[in-house]
XYZ file of C-alpha atoms in Angstrom:
155
model
C 26.979 -209.751 -105.655
C 29.482 -212.593 -105.359
C 32.239 -212.472 -102.785
C 35.689 -212.380 -104.320
C 38.593 -214.346 -102.886
C 42.098 -214.896 -104.185
C 41.368 -218.628 -104.393
C 38.219 -218.268 -106.480
C 39.780 -216.021 -109.114
C 38.730 -212.637 -110.418
C 35.069 -211.792 -110.604
C 34.246 -209.045 -113.065
C 32.582 -206.947 -110.357
C 35.716 -206.213 -108.347
C 38.678 -208.146 -109.743
C 40.176 -204.934 -111.107
C 40.477 -203.521 -107.600
C 42.151 -206.718 -106.415
C 44.832 -206.347 -109.088
C 45.555 -202.800 -107.906
C 45.525 -203.908 -104.244
C 48.127 -206.554 -105.059
C 50.363 -203.931 -106.680
C 49.945 -201.650 -103.642
C 51.072 -204.519 -101.400
C 54.031 -205.398 -103.652
C 55.216 -201.787 -103.527
C 54.779 -201.694 -99.710
C 52.564 -198.628 -100.014
C 49.938 -197.631 -97.435
C 46.502 -199.073 -98.094
C 45.124 -195.537 -98.352
C 46.986 -195.220 -101.671
C 44.085 -197.087 -103.286
C 41.837 -194.042 -103.002
C 44.543 -191.818 -104.531
C 45.085 -194.283 -107.386
C 41.340 -194.450 -108.037
C 41.172 -190.646 -108.290
C 44.076 -190.676 -110.761
C 42.440 -193.408 -112.855
C 39.170 -191.453 -112.981
C 40.977 -188.266 -114.064
C 42.808 -190.106 -116.856
C 39.551 -191.803 -117.843
C 37.901 -188.380 -118.300
C 40.507 -187.587 -120.954
C 41.144 -190.970 -122.592
C 37.819 -192.813 -122.463
C 34.999 -190.746 -120.945
C 32.425 -193.354 -122.014
C 34.016 -195.856 -119.552
C 33.984 -193.506 -116.548
C 31.204 -195.387 -114.727
C 33.098 -198.692 -115.022
C 36.114 -197.139 -113.322
C 33.945 -195.397 -110.725
C 32.598 -198.813 -109.663
C 36.065 -200.094 -108.699
C 36.320 -200.159 -104.908
C 39.728 -199.095 -103.612
C 38.880 -197.894 -100.115
C 41.422 -198.493 -97.364
C 39.296 -201.272 -95.851
C 38.777 -203.012 -99.195
C 42.477 -202.899 -100.053
C 43.358 -204.157 -96.561
C 40.904 -207.036 -96.944
C 42.366 -208.103 -100.298
C 45.939 -207.858 -99.042
C 44.974 -209.886 -95.962
C 43.497 -212.590 -98.198
C 46.629 -212.601 -100.346
C 48.837 -212.963 -97.250
C 46.755 -215.923 -96.060
C 47.189 -217.650 -99.411
C 50.953 -217.075 -99.302
C 51.126 -218.494 -95.766
C 49.263 -221.638 -96.886
C 51.654 -221.983 -99.841
C 54.693 -221.677 -97.539
C 53.310 -224.323 -95.159
C 52.820 -226.700 -98.080
C 56.334 -226.104 -99.432
C 57.933 -226.404 -95.979
C 56.601 -229.940 -95.597
C 58.777 -230.922 -98.576
C 62.022 -229.472 -97.168
C 64.797 -231.984 -96.568
C 66.989 -229.266 -95.072
C 66.143 -225.832 -93.734
C 67.648 -223.055 -91.684
C 66.450 -219.903 -90.019
C 67.903 -216.412 -90.057
C 66.746 -213.752 -87.633
C 66.886 -209.992 -87.600
C 66.182 -208.191 -84.348
C 65.526 -204.467 -84.443
C 63.346 -201.750 -82.972
C 60.836 -199.492 -84.655
C 60.815 -195.734 -84.226
C 58.744 -196.016 -81.025
C 61.351 -198.388 -79.544
C 59.186 -201.519 -79.795
C 61.194 -204.706 -80.211
C 60.782 -206.438 -83.572
C 61.943 -209.860 -84.637
C 61.897 -211.043 -88.250
C 62.450 -214.753 -88.792
C 63.311 -215.928 -92.290
C 63.335 -219.533 -93.494
C 65.459 -220.992 -96.263
C 64.623 -224.540 -97.258
C 65.816 -227.029 -99.847
C 63.610 -229.821 -101.174
C 64.642 -233.171 -102.701
C 64.979 -231.568 -106.163
C 67.390 -228.941 -104.738
C 64.840 -226.187 -105.219
C 65.599 -223.393 -102.739
C 62.817 -221.393 -101.074
C 63.488 -218.259 -99.019
C 60.612 -216.488 -97.273
C 59.695 -214.378 -94.276
C 58.612 -217.060 -91.816
C 57.351 -215.054 -88.877
C 57.335 -211.456 -87.682
C 56.871 -210.482 -84.055
C 56.628 -207.038 -82.537
C 56.233 -206.191 -78.870
C 56.926 -203.324 -76.494
C 57.816 -205.530 -73.517
C 61.515 -205.552 -72.588
C 61.597 -209.294 -71.924
C 59.715 -210.354 -75.051
C 62.422 -212.553 -76.559
C 63.053 -214.415 -73.305
C 61.677 -217.881 -73.872
C 60.514 -217.111 -77.413
C 62.591 -219.876 -78.929
C 62.246 -223.451 -77.668
C 65.015 -225.255 -75.865
C 66.919 -227.949 -77.726
C 64.751 -230.945 -78.562
C 61.476 -229.094 -78.064
C 58.996 -228.684 -80.884
C 57.903 -225.184 -81.855
C 55.069 -224.667 -84.341
C 54.953 -221.059 -85.514
C 52.623 -220.632 -88.474
C 51.694 -224.310 -88.214
C 55.107 -225.600 -89.327
C 56.772 -228.004 -86.883
C 60.315 -226.957 -86.001
C 62.426 -229.330 -83.936
């Protein structure tokens, strides 16, 4: 069985599950939803096309499989952002500091960049979460220093 990656394109053996995993990620649903969706698909298949039931039963939508596909998708998006960021002629950062329900500090850093063709890109640049009270102390570099979160040089 061939290994499927987002870069290599869909393989017939499990590309269907990857499409569903991508939709789960887009909707910000828990990865365990894949198993629920698979059960629903199989129930509908019993009514609509019982002769195709085995094909749908072979789709893997376990929590671990969905997590693996979403992880691969996130890696591809990070590579794409790094490539686009190298073309920025101007960029700025916006931050949002908050806490989760267990009182852990969270910092979301967003980047907005403009390239030479005035194409604007806005993306989540980095997300940090920590339970230490002094987490943000020293997180950002002093003026003139170079910081390289996610492999993108920030001066």
